[in-house]
Short mmCIF file of C-alpha atoms in Angstrom, two decimals:
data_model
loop_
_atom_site.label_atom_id
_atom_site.label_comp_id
_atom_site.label_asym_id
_atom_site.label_seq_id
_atom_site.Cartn_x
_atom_site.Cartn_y
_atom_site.Cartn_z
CA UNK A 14 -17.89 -26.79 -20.86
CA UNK A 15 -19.71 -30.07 -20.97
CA UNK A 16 -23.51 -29.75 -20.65
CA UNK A 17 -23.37 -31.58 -17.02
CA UNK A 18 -21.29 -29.49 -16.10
CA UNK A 19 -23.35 -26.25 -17.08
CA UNK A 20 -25.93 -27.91 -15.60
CA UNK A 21 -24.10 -28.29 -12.34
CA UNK A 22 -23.60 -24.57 -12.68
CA UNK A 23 -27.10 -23.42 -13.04
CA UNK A 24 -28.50 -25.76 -10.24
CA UNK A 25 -25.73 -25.17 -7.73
CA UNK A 26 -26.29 -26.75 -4.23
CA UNK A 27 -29.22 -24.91 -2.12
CA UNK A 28 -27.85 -22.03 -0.22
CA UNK A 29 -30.05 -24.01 2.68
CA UNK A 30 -28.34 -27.65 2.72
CA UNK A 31 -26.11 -28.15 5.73
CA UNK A 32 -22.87 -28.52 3.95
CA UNK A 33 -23.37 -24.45 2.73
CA UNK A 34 -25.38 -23.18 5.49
CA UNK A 35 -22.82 -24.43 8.18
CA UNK A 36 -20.03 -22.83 6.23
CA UNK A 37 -21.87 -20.09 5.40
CA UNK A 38 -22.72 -19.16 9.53
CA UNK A 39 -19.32 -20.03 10.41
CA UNK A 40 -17.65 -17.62 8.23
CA UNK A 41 -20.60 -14.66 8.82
CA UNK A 42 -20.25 -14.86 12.65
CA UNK A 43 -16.27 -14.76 12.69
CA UNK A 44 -16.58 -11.84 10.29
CA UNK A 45 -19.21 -10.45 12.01
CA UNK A 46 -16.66 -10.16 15.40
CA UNK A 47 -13.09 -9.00 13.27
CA UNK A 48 -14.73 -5.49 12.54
CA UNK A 49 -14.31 -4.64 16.37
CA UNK A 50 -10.50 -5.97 16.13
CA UNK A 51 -9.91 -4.20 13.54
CA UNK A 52 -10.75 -1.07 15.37
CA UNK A 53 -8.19 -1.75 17.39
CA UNK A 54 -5.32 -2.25 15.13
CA UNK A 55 -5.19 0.88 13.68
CA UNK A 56 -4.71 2.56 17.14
CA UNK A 57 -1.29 2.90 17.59
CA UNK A 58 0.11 1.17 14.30
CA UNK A 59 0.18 1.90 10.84
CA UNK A 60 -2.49 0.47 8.90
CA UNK A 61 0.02 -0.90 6.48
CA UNK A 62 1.76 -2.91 8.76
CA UNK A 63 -0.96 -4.07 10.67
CA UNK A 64 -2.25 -5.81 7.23
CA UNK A 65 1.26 -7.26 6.89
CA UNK A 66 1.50 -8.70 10.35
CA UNK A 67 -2.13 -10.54 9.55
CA UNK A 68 -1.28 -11.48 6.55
CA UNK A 69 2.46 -13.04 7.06
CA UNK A 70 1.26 -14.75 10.53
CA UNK A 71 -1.82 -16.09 8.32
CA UNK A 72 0.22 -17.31 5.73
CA UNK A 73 2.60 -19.37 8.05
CA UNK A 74 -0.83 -20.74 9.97
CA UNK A 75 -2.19 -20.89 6.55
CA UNK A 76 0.84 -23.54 5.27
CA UNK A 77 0.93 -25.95 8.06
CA UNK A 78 -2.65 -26.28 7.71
CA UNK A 79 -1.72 -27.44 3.78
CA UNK A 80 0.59 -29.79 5.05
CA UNK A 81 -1.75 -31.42 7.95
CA UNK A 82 -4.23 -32.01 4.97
CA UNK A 83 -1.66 -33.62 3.19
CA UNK A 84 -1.72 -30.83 0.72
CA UNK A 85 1.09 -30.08 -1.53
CA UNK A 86 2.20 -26.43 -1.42
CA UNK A 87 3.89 -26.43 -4.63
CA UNK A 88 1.20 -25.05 -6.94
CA UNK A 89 3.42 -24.42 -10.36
CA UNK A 90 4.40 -21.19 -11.82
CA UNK A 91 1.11 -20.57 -13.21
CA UNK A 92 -0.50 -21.11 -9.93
CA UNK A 93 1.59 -18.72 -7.87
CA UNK A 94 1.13 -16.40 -10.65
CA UNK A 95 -2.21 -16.25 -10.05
CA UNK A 96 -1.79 -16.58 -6.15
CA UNK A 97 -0.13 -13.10 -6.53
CA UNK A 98 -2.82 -11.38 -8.04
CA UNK A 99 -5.38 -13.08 -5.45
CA UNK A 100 -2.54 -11.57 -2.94
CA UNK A 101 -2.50 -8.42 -4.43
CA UNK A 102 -6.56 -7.78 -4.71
CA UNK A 103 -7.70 -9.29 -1.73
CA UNK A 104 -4.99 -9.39 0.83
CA UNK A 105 -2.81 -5.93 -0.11
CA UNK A 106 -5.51 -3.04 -1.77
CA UNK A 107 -8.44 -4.77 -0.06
CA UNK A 108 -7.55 -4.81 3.17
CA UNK A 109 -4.94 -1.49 3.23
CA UNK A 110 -9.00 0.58 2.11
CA UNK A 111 -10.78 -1.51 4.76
CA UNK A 112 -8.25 -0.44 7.59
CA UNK A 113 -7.72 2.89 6.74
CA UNK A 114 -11.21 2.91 6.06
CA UNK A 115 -11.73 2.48 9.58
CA UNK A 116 -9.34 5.39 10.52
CA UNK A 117 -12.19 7.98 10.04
CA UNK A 118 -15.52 5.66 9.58
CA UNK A 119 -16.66 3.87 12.19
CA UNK A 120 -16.54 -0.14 11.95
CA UNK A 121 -20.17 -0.20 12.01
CA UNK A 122 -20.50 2.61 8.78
CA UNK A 123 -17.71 0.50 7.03
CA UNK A 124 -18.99 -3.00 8.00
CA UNK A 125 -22.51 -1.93 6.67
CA UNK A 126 -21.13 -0.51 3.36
CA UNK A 127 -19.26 -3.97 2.81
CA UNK A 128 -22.77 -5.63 2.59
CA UNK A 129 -22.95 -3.99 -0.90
CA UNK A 130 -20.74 -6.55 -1.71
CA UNK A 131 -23.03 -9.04 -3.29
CA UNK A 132 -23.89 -6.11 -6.13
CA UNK A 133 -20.66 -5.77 -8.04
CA UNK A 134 -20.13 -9.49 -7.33
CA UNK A 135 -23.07 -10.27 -8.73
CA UNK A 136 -22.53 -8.04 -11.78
CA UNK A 137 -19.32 -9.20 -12.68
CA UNK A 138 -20.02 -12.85 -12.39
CA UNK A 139 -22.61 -12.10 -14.83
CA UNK A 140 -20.20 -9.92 -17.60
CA UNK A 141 -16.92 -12.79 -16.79
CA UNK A 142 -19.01 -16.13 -16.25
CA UNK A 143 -22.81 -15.26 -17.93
CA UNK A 144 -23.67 -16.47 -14.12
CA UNK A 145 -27.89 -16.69 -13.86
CA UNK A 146 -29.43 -14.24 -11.48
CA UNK A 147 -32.96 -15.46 -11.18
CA UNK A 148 -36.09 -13.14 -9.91
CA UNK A 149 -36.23 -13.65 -6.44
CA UNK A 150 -32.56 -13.58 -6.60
CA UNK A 151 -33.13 -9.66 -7.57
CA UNK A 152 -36.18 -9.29 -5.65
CA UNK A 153 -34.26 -10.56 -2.67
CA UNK A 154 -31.62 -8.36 -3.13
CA UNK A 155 -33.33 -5.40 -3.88
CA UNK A 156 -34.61 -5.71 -0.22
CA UNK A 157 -31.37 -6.58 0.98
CA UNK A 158 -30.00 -3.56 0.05
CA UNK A 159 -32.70 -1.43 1.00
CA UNK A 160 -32.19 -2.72 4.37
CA UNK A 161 -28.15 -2.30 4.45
CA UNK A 162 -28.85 1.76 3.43
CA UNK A 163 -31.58 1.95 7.00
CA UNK A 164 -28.29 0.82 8.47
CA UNK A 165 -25.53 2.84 6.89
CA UNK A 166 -27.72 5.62 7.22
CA UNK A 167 -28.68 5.30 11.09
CA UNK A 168 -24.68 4.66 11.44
CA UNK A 169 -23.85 7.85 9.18
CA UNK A 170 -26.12 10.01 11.44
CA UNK A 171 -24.37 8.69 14.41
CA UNK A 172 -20.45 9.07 13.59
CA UNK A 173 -18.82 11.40 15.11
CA UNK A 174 -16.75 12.69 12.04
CA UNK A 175 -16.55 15.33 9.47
CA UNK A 176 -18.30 15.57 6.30
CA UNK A 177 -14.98 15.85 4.35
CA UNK A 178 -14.11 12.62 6.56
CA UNK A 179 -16.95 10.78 5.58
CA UNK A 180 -16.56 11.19 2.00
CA UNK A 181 -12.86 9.96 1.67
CA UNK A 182 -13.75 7.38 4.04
CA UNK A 183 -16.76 6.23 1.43
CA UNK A 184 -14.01 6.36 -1.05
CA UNK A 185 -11.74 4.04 0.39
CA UNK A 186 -14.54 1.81 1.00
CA UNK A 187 -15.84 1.84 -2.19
CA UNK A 188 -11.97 1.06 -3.68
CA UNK A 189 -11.59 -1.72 -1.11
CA UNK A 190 -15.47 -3.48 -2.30
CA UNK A 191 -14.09 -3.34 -5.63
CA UNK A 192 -10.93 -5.18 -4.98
CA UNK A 193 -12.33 -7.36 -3.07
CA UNK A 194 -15.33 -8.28 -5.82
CA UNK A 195 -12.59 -9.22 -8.28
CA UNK A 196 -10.49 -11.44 -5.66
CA UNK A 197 -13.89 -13.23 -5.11
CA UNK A 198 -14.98 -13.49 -9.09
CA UNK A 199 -11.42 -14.46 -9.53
CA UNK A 200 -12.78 -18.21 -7.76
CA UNK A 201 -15.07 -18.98 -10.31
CA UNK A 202 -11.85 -19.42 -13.43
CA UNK A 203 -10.48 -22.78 -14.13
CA UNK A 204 -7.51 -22.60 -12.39
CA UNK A 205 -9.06 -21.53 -8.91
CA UNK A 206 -11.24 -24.78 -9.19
CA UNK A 207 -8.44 -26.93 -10.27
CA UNK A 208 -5.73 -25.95 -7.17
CA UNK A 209 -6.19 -26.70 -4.06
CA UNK A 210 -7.72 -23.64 -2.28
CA UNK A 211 -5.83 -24.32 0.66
CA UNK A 212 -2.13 -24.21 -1.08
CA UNK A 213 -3.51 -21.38 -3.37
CA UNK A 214 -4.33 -19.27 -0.30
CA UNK A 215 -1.25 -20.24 1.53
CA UNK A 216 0.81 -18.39 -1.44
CA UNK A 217 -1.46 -15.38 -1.82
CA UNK A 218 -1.08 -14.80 2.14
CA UNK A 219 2.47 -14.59 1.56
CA UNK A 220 3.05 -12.91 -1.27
CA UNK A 221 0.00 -10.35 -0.42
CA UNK A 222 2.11 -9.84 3.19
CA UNK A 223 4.84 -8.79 1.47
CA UNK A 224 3.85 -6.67 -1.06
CA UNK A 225 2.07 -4.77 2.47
CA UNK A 226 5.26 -5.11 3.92
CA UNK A 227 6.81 -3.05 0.86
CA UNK A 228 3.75 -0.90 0.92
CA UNK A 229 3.73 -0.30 4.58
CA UNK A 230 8.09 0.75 4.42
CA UNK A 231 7.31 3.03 1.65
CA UNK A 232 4.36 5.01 2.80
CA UNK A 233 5.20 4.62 7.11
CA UNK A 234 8.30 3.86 7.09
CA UNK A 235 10.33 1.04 9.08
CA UNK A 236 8.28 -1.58 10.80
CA UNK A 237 6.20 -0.13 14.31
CA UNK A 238 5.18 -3.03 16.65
CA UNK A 239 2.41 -2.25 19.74
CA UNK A 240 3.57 -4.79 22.50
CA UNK A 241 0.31 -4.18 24.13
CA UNK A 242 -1.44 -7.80 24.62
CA UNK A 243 -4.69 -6.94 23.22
CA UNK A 244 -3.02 -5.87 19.89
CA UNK A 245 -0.93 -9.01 19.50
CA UNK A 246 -4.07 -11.06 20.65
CA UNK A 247 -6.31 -9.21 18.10
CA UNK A 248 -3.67 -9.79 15.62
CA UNK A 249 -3.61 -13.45 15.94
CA UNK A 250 -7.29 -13.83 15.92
CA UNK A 251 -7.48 -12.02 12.57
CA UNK A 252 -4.93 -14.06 10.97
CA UNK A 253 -6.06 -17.39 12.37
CA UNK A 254 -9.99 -17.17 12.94
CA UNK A 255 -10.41 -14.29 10.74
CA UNK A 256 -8.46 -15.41 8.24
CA UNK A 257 -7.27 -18.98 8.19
CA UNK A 258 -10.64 -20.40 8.88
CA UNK A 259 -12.25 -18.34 7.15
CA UNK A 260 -11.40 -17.53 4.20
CA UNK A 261 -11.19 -21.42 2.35
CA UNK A 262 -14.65 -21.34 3.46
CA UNK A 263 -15.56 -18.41 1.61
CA UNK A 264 -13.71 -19.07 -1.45
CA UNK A 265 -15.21 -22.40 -1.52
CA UNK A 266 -18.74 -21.09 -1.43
CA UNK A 267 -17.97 -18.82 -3.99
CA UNK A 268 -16.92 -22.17 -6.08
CA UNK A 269 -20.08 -23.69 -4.77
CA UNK A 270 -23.06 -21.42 -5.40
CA UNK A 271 -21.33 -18.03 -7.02
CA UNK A 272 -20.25 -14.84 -5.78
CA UNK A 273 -23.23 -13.21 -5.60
CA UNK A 274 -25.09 -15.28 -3.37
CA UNK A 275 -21.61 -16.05 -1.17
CA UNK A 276 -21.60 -11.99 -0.77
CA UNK A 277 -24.90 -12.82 1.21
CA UNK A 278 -22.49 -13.48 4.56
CA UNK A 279 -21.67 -9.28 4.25
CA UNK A 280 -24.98 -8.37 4.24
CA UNK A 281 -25.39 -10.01 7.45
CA UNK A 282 -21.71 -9.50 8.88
CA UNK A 283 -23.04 -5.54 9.96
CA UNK A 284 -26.19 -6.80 12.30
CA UNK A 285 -24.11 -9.25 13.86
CA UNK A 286 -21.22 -6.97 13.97
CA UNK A 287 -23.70 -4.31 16.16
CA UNK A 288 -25.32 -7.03 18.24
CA UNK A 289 -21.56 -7.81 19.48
CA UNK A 290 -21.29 -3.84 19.77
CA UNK A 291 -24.11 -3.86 21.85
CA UNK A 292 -22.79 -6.33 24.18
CA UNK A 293 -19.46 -4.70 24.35
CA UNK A 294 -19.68 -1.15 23.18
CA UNK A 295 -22.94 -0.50 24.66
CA UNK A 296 -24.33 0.32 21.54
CA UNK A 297 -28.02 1.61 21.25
CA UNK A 298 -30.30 0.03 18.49
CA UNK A 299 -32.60 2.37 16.49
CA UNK A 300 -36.27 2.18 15.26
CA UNK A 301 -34.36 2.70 12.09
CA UNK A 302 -31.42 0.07 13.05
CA UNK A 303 -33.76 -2.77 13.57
CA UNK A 304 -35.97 -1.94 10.61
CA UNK A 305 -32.62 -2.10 8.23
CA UNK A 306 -31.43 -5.32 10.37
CA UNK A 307 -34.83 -7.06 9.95
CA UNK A 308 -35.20 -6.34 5.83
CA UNK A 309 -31.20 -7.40 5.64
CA UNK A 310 -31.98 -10.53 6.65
CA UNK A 311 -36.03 -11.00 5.01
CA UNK A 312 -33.85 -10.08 1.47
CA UNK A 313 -31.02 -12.73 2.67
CA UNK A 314 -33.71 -15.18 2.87
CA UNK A 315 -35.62 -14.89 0.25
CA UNK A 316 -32.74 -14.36 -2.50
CA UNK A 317 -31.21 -17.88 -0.34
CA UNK A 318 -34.34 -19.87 -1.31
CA UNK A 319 -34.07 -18.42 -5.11
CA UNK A 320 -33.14 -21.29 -7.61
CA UNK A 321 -30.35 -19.87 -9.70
CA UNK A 322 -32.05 -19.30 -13.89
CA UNK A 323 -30.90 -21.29 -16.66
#
């Protein structure tokens, strides 16, 4: 590494300049909304084969938007090689936890423990990349977090499930967090920054959509299909919006100003995730809901105006 460009590292682009924040907002509201699709999906259908539905639709969407950018989707051998294992942490274990996650959490519990995101992404950008957390970085954090455990623990009085419940459910969660911390350190190697994310995403859609095809066939069975409109509706908004413009965002603020501080959309992806549940699910905010909401997004701002140590 050349010292401009470990210099480029270390002073990263201001979490607050327009061509971050806009991404950063874009990606945090759409997320913010797919927890309440998600819901849905698992009604009626196998959570496997939900995921593969996403997943292969977003992969088509996710190639002809390659090809409108002029983007070759040929990424070599050593590129799809790597596409797989993006494809098999973020689009096949991730999401399989997250959905069947939501089979005995609710979306608010399991959207709240995803905020804990930034943690393991910031620790393992730290043991792979020696990535500089600075003090107001932590101090931010620290806040953060203590806000994001007001909420999980106003949401973990409210569900309606059993204890035994809620602990494999906080399992899965925590299984799906991991997988998705290493699909998201995974953008900081060379060869994510080389490829074009578009092309590299394209591949790990479709290879991660089949591999929860083969998942789904083994552990549900043959393919189940709900013709209702508001399932194939939700499923196209997750693969296209939830997915398609999303996620080359993400991935590219990752590349931008690290993992840890990208995790920053998750810690806000829960409040926004209940304010849409109180306009559509009627849901009633807390003394201890708005306390957690309000230090989420204090820590969010503070660690976002932290200049990353050298």
């Amino acid at each position: 590494m050349t010292e401009a460009q470990a210099t480029s590292r270390d002073h990263g682009p201001s979490l607050l300049t327009p061509g971050v924040l806009v991404p950063f907002i874009i990606v945090t509201v759409i997320w913010g909304s797919t927890w309440l699709v998600i819901r849905d999906q698992v009604s009626a259908v196998p959570a496997s084969w939900s995921v593969a539905y996403r997943f292969l639709l977003a992969s088509v969407a996710m190639a002809i938007l390659a090809r409108a950018r002029g983007l070759s989707l040929w990424i070599g051998g050593r590129g799809i090689a790597f596409a797989a294992c993006l494809g098999a942490s973020q689009f096949m274990l991730n999401f399989n936890f997250v959905y069947r996650a939501e089979m005995v959490l609710t979306s608010g519990v399991v959207a709240v423990f995803y905020a804990l995101l930034l943690i393991p992404n910031s620790l393992l950008a730290w043991l792979t990349f020696r990535q500089p957390v600075s003090r107001n970085f932590i101090i931010g954090s620290v806040i953060a977090v203590t806000g994001v455990v007001l909420l999980f623990l106003r949401e973990y009085r409210y569900a309606d499930v059993a204890p035994g419940a809620v602990l494999e459910g906080i399992a899965l969660c925590f299984c799906g967090l991991m997988a998705a911390s290493v699909s998201n350190v995974m953008q900081g190697t060379p060869i994510a920054r080389r490829l074009p994310i578009i092309s590299v995403l394209a591949w790990a859609m479709l290879l991660g959509g089949l591999m929860d095809s083969a998942l789904a066939w083994i552990v549900a069975g043959p393919p189940v299909f709900d013709t209702r409109l508001g399932y194939i509706a939700g499923i196209a908004y997750l693969a296209v919006a939830g997915s398609v413009v999303t996620f080359p965002l993400y991935f590219r603020l990752i590349q931008q100003i690290g993992a840890g501080r990208a995790a920053y959309t998750g810690v806000l992806t829960p409040v926004i995730a209940m304010l849409l549940s109180t306009l559509f699910e009627g849901y009633r905010w807390s003394t201890l809901a708005v306390v957690g909401a309000l230090l989420s997004v204090a820590g969010m701002v503070i660690a976002m105006r932290a200049k990353p140590s050298r």
